[in-house]
Short mmCIF file of C-alpha atoms in Angstrom, two decimals:
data_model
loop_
_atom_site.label_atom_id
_atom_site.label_comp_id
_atom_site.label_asym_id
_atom_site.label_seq_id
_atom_site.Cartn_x
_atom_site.Cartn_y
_atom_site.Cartn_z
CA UNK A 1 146.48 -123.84 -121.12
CA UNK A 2 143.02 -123.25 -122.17
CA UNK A 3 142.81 -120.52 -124.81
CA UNK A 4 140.76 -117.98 -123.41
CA UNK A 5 138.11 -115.26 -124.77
CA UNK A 6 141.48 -112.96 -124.11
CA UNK A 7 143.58 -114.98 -126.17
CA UNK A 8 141.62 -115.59 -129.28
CA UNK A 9 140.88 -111.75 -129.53
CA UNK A 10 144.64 -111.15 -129.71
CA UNK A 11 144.99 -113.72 -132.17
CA UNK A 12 141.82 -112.26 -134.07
CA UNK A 13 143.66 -108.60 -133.88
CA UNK A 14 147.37 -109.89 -135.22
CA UNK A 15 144.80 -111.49 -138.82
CA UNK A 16 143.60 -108.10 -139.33
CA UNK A 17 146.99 -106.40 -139.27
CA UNK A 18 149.29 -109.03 -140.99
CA UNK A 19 146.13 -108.65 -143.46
CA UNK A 20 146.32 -104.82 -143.87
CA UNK A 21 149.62 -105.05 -144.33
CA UNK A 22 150.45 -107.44 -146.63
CA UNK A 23 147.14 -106.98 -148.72
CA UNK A 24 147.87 -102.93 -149.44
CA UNK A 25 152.05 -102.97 -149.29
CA UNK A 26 153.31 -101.91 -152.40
CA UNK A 27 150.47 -100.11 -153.39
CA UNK A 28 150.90 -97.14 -155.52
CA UNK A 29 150.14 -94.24 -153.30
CA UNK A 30 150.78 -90.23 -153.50
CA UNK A 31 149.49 -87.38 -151.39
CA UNK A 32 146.03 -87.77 -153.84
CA UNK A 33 145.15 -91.35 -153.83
CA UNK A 34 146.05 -91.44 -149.64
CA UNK A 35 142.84 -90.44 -148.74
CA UNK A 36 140.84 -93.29 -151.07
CA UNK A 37 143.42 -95.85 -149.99
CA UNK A 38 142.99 -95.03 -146.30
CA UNK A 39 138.97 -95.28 -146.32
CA UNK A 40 139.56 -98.78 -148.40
CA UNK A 41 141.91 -100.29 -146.42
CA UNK A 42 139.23 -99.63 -143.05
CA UNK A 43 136.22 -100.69 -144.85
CA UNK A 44 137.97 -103.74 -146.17
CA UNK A 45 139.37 -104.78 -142.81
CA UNK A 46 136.48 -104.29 -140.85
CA UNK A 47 134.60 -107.05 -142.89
CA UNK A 48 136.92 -109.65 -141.29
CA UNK A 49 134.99 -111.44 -138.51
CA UNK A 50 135.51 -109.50 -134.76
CA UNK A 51 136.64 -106.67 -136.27
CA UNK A 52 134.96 -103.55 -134.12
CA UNK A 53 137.02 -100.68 -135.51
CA UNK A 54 139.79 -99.71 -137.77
CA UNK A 55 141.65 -96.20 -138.16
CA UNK A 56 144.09 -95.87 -141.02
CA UNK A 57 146.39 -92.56 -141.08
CA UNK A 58 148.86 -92.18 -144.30
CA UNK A 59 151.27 -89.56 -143.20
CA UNK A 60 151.09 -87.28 -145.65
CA UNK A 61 154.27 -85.36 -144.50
CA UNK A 62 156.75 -88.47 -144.27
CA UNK A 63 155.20 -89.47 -147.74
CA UNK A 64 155.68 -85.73 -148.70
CA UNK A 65 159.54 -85.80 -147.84
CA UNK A 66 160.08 -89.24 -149.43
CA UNK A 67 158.47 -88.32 -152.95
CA UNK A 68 160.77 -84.96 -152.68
CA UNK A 69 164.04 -86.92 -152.34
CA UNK A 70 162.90 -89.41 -154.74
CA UNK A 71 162.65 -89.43 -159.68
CA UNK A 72 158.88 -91.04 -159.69
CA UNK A 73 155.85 -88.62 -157.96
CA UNK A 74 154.45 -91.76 -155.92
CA UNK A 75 155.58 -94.15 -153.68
CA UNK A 76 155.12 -97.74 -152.58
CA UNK A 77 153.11 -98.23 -149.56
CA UNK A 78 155.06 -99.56 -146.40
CA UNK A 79 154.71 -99.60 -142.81
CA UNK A 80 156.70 -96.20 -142.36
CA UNK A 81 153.82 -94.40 -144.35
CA UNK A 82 150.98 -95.18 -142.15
CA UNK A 83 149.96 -95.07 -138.62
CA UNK A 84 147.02 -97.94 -137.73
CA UNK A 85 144.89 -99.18 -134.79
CA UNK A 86 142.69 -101.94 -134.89
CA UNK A 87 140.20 -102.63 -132.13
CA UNK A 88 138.77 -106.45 -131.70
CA UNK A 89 136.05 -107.66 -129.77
CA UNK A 90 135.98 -111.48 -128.88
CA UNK A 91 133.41 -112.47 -126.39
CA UNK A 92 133.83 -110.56 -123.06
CA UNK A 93 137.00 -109.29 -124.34
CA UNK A 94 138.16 -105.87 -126.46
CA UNK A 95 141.95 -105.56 -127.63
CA UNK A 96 143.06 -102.51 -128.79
CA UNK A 97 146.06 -102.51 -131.36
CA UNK A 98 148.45 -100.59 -133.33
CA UNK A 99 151.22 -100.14 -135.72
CA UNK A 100 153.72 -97.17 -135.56
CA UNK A 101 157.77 -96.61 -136.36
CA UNK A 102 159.40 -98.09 -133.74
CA UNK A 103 162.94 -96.70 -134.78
CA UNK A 104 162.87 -97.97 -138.03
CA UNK A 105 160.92 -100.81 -138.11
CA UNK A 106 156.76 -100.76 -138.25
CA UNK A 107 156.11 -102.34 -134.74
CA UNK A 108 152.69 -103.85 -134.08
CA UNK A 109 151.71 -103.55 -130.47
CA UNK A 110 148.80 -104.84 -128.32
CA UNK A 111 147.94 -101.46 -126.09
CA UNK A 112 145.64 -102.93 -123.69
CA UNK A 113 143.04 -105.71 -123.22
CA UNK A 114 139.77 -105.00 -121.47
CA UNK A 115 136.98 -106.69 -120.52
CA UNK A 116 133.46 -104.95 -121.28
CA UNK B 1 144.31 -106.84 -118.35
CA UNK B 2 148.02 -106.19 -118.65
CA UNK B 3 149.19 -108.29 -121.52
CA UNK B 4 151.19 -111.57 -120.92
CA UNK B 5 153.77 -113.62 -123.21
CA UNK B 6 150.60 -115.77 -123.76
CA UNK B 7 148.45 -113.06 -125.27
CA UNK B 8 151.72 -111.64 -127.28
CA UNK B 9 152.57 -115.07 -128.90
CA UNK B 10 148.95 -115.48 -129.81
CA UNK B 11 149.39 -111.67 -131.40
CA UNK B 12 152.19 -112.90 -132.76
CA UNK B 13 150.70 -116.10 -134.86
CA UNK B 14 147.83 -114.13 -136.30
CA UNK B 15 150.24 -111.57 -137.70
CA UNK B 16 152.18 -114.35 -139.46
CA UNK B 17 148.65 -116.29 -140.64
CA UNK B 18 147.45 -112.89 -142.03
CA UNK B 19 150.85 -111.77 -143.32
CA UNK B 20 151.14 -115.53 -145.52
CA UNK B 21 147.02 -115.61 -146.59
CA UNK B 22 147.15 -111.99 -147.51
CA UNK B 23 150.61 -111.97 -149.30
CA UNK B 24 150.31 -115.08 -151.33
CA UNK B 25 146.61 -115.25 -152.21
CA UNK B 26 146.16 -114.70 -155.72
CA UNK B 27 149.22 -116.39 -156.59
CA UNK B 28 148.77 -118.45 -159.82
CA UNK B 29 149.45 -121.56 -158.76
CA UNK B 30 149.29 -125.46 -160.74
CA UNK B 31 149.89 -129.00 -159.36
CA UNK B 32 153.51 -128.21 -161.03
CA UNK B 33 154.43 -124.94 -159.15
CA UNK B 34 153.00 -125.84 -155.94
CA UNK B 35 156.28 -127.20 -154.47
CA UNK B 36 158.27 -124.00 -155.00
CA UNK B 37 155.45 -121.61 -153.45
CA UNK B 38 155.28 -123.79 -150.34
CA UNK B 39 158.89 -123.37 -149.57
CA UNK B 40 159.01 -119.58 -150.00
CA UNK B 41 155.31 -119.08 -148.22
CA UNK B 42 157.62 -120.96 -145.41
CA UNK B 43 160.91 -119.06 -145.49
CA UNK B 44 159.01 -115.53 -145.90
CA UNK B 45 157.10 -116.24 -142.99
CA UNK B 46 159.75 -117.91 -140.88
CA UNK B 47 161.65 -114.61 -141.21
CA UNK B 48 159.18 -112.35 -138.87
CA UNK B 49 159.98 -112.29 -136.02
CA UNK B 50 159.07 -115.13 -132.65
CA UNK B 51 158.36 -117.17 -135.46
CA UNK B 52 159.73 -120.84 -134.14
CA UNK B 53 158.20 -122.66 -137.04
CA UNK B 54 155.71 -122.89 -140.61
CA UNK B 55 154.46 -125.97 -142.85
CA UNK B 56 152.25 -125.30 -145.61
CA UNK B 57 150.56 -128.08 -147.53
CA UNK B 58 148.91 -127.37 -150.82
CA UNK B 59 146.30 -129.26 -151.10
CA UNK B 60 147.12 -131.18 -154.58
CA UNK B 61 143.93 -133.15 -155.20
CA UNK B 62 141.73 -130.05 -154.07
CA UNK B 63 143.90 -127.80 -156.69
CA UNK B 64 143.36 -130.72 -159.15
CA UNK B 65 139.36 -131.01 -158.51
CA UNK B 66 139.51 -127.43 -159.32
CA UNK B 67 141.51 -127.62 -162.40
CA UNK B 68 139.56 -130.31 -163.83
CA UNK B 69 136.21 -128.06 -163.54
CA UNK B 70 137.82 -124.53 -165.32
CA UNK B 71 139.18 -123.41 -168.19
CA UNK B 72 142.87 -121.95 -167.62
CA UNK B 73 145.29 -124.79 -166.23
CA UNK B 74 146.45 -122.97 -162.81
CA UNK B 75 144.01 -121.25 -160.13
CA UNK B 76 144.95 -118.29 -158.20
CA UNK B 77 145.72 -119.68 -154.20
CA UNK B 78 143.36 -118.79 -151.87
CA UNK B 79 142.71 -121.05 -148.56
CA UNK B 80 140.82 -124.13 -149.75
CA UNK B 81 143.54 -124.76 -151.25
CA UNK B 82 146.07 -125.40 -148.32
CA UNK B 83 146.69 -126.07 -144.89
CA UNK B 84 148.91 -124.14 -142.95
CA UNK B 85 150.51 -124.73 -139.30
CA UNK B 86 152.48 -121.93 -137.72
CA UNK B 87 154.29 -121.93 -134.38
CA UNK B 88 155.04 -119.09 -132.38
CA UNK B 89 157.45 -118.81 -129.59
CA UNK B 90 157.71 -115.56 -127.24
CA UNK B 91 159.41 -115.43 -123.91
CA UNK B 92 158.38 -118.29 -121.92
CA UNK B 93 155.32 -119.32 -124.21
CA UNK B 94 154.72 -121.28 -127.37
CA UNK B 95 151.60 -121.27 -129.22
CA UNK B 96 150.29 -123.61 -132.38
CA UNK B 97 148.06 -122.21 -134.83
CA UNK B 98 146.29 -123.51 -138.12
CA UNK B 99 144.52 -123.25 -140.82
CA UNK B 100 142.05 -125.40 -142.30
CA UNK B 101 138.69 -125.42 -144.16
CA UNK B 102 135.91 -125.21 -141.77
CA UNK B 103 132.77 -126.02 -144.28
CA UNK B 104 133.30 -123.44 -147.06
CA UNK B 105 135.38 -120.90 -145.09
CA UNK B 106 139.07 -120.90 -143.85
CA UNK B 107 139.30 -120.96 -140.47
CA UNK B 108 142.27 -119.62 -138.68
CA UNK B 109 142.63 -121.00 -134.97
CA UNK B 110 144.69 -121.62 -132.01
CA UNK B 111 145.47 -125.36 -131.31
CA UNK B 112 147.52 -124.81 -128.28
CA UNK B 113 149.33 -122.40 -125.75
CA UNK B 114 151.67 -124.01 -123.44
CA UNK B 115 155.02 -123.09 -121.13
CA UNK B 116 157.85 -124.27 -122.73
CA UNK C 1 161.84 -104.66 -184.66
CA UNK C 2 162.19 -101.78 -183.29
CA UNK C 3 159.18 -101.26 -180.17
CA UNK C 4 156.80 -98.28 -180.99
CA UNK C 5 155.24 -96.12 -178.95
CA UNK C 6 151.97 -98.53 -179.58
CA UNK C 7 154.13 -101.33 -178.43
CA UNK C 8 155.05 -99.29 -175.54
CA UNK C 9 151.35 -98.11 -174.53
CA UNK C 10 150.40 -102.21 -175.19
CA UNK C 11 153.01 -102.91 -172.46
CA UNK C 12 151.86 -100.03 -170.20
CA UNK C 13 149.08 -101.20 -170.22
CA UNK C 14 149.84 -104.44 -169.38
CA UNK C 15 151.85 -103.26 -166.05
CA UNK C 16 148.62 -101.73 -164.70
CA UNK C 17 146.54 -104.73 -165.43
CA UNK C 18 148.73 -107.21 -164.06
CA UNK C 19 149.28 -104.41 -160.72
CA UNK C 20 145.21 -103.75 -160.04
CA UNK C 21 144.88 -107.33 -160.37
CA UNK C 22 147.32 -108.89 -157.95
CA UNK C 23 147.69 -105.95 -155.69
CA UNK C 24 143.66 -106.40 -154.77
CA UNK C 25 143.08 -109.75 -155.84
CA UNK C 26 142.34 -111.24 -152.20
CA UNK C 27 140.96 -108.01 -150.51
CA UNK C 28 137.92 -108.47 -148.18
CA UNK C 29 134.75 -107.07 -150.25
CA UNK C 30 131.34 -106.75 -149.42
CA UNK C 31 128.89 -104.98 -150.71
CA UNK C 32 129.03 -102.10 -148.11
CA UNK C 33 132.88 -102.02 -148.80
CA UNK C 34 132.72 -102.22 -152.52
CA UNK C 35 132.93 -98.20 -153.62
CA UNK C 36 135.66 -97.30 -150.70
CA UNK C 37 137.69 -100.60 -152.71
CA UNK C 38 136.70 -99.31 -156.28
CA UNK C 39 137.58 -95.79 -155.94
CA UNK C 40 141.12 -96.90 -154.17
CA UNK C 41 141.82 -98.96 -157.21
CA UNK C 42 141.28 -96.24 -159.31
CA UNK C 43 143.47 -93.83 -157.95
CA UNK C 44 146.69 -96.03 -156.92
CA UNK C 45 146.67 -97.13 -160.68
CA UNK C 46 146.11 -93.55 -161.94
CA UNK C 47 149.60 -92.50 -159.81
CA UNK C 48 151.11 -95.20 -162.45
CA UNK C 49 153.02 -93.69 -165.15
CA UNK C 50 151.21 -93.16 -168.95
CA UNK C 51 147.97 -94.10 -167.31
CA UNK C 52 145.54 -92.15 -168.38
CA UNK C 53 142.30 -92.94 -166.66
CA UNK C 54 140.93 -96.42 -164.67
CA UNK C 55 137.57 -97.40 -163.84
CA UNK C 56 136.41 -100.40 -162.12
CA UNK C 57 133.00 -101.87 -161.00
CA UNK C 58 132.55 -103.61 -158.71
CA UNK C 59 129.63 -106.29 -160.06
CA UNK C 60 127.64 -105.92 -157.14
CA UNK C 61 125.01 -108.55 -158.39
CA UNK C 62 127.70 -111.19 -158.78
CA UNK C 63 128.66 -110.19 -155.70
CA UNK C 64 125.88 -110.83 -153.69
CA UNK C 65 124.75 -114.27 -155.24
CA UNK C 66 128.12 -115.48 -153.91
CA UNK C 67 127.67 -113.81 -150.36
CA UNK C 68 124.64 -115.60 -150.86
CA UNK C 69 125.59 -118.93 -152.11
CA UNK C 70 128.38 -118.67 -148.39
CA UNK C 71 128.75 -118.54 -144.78
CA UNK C 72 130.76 -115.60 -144.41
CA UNK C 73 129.73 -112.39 -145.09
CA UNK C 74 132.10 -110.87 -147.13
CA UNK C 75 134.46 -112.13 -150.21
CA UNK C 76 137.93 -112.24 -151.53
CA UNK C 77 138.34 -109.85 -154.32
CA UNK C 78 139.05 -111.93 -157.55
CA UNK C 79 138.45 -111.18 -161.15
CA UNK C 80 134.34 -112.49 -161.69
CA UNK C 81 133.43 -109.55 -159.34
CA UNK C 82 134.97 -106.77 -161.36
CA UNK C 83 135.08 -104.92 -164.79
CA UNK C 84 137.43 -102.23 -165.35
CA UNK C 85 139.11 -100.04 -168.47
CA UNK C 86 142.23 -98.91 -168.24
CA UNK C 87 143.61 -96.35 -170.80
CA UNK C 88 147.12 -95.61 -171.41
CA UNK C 89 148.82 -92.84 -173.46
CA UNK C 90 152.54 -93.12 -174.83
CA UNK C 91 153.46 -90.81 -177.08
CA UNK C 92 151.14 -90.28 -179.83
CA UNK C 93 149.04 -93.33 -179.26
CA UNK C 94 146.30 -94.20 -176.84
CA UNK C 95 145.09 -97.69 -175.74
CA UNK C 96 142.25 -99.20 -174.47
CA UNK C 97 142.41 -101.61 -172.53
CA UNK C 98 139.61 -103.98 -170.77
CA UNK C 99 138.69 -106.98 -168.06
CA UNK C 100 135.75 -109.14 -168.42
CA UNK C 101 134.50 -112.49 -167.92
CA UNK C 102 135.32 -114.84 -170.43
CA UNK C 103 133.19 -117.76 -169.75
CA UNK C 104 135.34 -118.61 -166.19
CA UNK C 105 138.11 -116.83 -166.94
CA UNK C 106 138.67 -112.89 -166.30
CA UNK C 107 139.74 -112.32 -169.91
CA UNK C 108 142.27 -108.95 -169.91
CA UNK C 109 142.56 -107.41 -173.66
CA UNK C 110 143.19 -104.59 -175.66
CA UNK C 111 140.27 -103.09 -177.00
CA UNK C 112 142.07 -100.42 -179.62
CA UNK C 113 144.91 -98.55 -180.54
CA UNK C 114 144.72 -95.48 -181.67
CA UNK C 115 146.95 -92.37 -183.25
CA UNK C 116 145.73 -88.96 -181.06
CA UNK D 1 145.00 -99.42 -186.24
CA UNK D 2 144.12 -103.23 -185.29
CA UNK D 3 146.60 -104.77 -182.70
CA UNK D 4 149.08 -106.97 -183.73
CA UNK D 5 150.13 -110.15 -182.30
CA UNK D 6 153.15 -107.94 -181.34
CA UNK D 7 150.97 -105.81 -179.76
CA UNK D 8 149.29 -108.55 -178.12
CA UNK D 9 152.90 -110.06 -177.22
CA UNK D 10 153.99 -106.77 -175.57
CA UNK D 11 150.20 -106.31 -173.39
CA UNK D 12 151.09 -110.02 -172.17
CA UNK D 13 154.20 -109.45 -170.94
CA UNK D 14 153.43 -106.39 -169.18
CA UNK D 15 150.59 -107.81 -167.35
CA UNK D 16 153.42 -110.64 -166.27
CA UNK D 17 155.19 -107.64 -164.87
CA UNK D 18 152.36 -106.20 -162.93
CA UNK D 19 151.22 -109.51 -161.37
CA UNK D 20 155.00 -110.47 -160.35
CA UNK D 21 155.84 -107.47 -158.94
CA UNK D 22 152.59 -106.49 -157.12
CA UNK D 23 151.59 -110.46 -155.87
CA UNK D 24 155.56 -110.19 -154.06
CA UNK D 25 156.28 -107.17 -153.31
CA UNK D 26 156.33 -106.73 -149.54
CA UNK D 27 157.43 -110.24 -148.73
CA UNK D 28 159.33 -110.65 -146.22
CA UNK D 29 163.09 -111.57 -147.93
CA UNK D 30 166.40 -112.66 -146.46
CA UNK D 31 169.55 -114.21 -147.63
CA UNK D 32 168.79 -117.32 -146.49
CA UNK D 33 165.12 -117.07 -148.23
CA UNK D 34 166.21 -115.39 -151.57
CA UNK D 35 166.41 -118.00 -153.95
CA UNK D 36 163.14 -120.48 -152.61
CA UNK D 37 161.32 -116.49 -153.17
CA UNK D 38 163.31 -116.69 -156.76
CA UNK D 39 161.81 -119.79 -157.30
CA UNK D 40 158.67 -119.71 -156.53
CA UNK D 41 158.33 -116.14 -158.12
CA UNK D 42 159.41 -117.70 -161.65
CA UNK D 43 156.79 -120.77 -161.34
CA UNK D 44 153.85 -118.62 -160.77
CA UNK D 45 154.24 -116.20 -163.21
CA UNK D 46 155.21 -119.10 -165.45
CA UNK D 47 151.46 -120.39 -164.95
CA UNK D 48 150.36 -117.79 -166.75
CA UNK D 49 149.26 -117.52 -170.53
CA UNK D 50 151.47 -116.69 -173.36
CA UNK D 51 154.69 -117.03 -170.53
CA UNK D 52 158.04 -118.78 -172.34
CA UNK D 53 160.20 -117.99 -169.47
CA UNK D 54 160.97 -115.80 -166.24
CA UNK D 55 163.92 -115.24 -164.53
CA UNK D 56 164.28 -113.47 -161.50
CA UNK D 57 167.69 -112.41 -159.52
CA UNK D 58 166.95 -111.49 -156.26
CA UNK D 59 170.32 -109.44 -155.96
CA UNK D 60 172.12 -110.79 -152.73
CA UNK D 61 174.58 -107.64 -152.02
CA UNK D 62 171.86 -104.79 -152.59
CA UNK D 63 169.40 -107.16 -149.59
CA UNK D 64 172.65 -107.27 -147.77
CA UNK D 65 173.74 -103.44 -148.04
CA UNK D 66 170.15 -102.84 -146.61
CA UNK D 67 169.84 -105.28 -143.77
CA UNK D 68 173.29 -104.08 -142.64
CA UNK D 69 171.98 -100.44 -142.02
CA UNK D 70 168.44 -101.42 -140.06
CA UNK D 71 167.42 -103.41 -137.10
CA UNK D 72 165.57 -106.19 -138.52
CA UNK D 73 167.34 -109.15 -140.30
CA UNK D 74 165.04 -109.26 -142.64
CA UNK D 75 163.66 -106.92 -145.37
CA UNK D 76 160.39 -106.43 -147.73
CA UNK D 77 160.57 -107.36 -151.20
CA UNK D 78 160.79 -104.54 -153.83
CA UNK D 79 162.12 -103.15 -156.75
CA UNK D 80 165.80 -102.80 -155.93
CA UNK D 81 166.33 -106.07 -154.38
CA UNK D 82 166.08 -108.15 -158.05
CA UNK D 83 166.18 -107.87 -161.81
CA UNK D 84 163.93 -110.32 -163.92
CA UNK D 85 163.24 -110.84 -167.32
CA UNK D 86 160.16 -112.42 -169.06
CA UNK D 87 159.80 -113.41 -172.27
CA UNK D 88 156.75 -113.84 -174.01
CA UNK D 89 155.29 -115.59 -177.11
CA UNK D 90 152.37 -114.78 -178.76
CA UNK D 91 151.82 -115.93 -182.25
CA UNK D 92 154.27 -115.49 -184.43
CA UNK D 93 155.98 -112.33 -182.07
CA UNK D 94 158.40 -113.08 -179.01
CA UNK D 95 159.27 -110.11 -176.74
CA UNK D 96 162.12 -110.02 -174.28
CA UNK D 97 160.97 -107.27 -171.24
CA UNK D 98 163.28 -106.75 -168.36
CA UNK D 99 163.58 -104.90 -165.44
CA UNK D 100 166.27 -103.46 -163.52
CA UNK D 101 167.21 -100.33 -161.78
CA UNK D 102 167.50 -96.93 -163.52
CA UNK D 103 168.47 -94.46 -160.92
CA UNK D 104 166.04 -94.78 -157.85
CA UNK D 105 163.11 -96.77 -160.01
CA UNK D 106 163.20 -99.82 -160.81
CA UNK D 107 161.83 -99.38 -164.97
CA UNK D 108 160.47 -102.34 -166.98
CA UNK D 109 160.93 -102.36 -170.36
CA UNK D 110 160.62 -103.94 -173.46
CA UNK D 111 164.17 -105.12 -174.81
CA UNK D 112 163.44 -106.83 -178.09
CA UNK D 113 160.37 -107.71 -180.43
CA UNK D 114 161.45 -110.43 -182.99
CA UNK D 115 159.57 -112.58 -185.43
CA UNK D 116 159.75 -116.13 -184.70
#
C-alpha cells in the first residue's frame, strides 16, 4: 500500500525516539545535572524535521534509589530513568508517543493518531 | 485513528533508523575499519525487536573523497557516508525503509508497506 | 615507572575528553538549542570523578555559516562547533586541559600541569 | 611543570577510553552479536592517534547472567559486560590502561608507563 500522511508521521515519531535514546544513553547523570540534561535532550530533538513537541521527565526518585544502592554518586542514563512523549505532525496527521517501563523493559508506544 | 500493524511497523523502522544513526555517528571510521562497523551496526540493530532485516553500506569512495581532502586519516561516520536498508516485520505487515543522501541531507524514508 | 598523580590527572582528563566528545558528537544543534546542549555538557561531565570544572561554547558563528552553507536547519554536533576546558584535580596536581581547531582537526591537549 | 611525553601518552589513552566507552555504550548487545560489537569497537578506536592496540572482551557469561533475569533477549552495552585494554605510544613513552570491574564500577586505569 500507499504510505500515507498517517504512516510517515509514525515513522517520523519512532527517528526522534531511537534518536533520544541512543544519542543521551550512557550519559553521566545525577539528581543535579537531570534538570540540564532534560531541557537538552527536548531542545535537541525538537530540531529534527516534524517534530511539534517533546517532554523529557528524569525520575529523580528511581535515579535517587539506584545511586543509594550503588559506590559512584551518578549513574548512566537508560530508559528506566526517564519518562518521554514525543508529539509529530506530518501533513493532516498528529501522533502522539511515548516511552515508559513496561515491566522491565523501556517500551515505546504510539498512544493515538489524529487528524487535525 | 486507532493504530494498525501498518502504522506500528512503520514506528517500528524509525526506531531502528534513529537507534543505528544516533548510536554509531561519530564513530571514527577509515576505508580499513569500515567492514567491521557494518557488521555490528547490523547485528546491534537486528537485535530490537520486529526487526526482520538490516544492510549497511559504507560508502568507500565517499569516505575516501573525504579522506583525501583532511588532515587525520579516518572521519567520524555520519550519513553521507552510508546507505542503510532496514526491514521491519509486525503482525501481518512488512515495511522497507532507507537511507540515502537526498542533496546534502540524509533522508530517512519508507520504500514500501505491504501484507505479507 | 611508577604513574603519578600528574599521570593520573593526564589520564582523567583524557576520560572526560574522549566522553563529552563521543557522547554529543552527533546531537541535533541549532542555534536556538545551543545553551540547553552546552550547559548539559557541562554538568554530565562535572558528575565525572576528579573533574573539576567544564566549559564549552558553543561557536555560534561557525555555527551559523554552516546552517547557512545547508538545507536543513539544524546540525550534527561535531568538534569545529565547540571549544571547551576541562580541568581535573588528582591529588596534589591540577590539569588543564583544552579543544580547539587545529587547522581541520579538533586538536584535544593539555594546556598545564600544575602542583596546588 | 611541562608535560611529558608520558604525560601526553597517559591524556591519549584516556581520551581512547572516553570515546570507546561513550560512542558504544547503549548498543544493543547479544551473544550472537558480541564479538562483530568486539570487533568493530577495537577498529574504531584503533583509527585514532597515538593508538598501538585495543582489545576488548565483551564477557559472554556476565551478558548471559543478565539476559537470563529480564524479558528482552537482548541487552545495552555497558561497563560490566567487557574488559578492554589500550595501549598507547607516544614518543618515547608506552602506557598500558585497562578497564575492568572493581565492585559495581567499572574503573579504568593506567597499568604500566615504560620507556620504549
Amino acid at each position: 500500500m500507499e504510505p500515507t500522511d498517517a504512516h510517515e508521521a509514525c515513522f517520523e515519531a519512532g527517528i526522534k525516539f531511537g534518536t533520544l535514546y541512543h544519542q543521551f544513553a550512557g550519559t553521566p547523570v545525577s539528581p543535579d545535572s537531570a534538570a540540564s540534561l532534560e531541557r537538552a535532550m527536548v531542545e535537541a530533538i525538537e530540531n529534527q524535521p516534524h517534530c511539534y513537541d517533546v517532554s523529557v521527565d528524569v525520575l529523580d526518585d528511581v535515579l535517587a534509589a539506584e545511586l543509594a544502592e550503588q559506590s559512584a554518586d551518578y549513574a548512566e542514563l537508560t530508559g528506566r530513568f526517564m519518562e518521554v512523549e514525543i508529539v509529530v505532525r506530518y501533513g493532516e496527521y498528529e501522533v502522539v508517543t511515548s516511552m515508559a517501563m513496561d515491566g522491565d523493559y523501556p517500551r515505546m508506544r504510539i498512544d493515538s493518531i489524529t487528524e487535525r
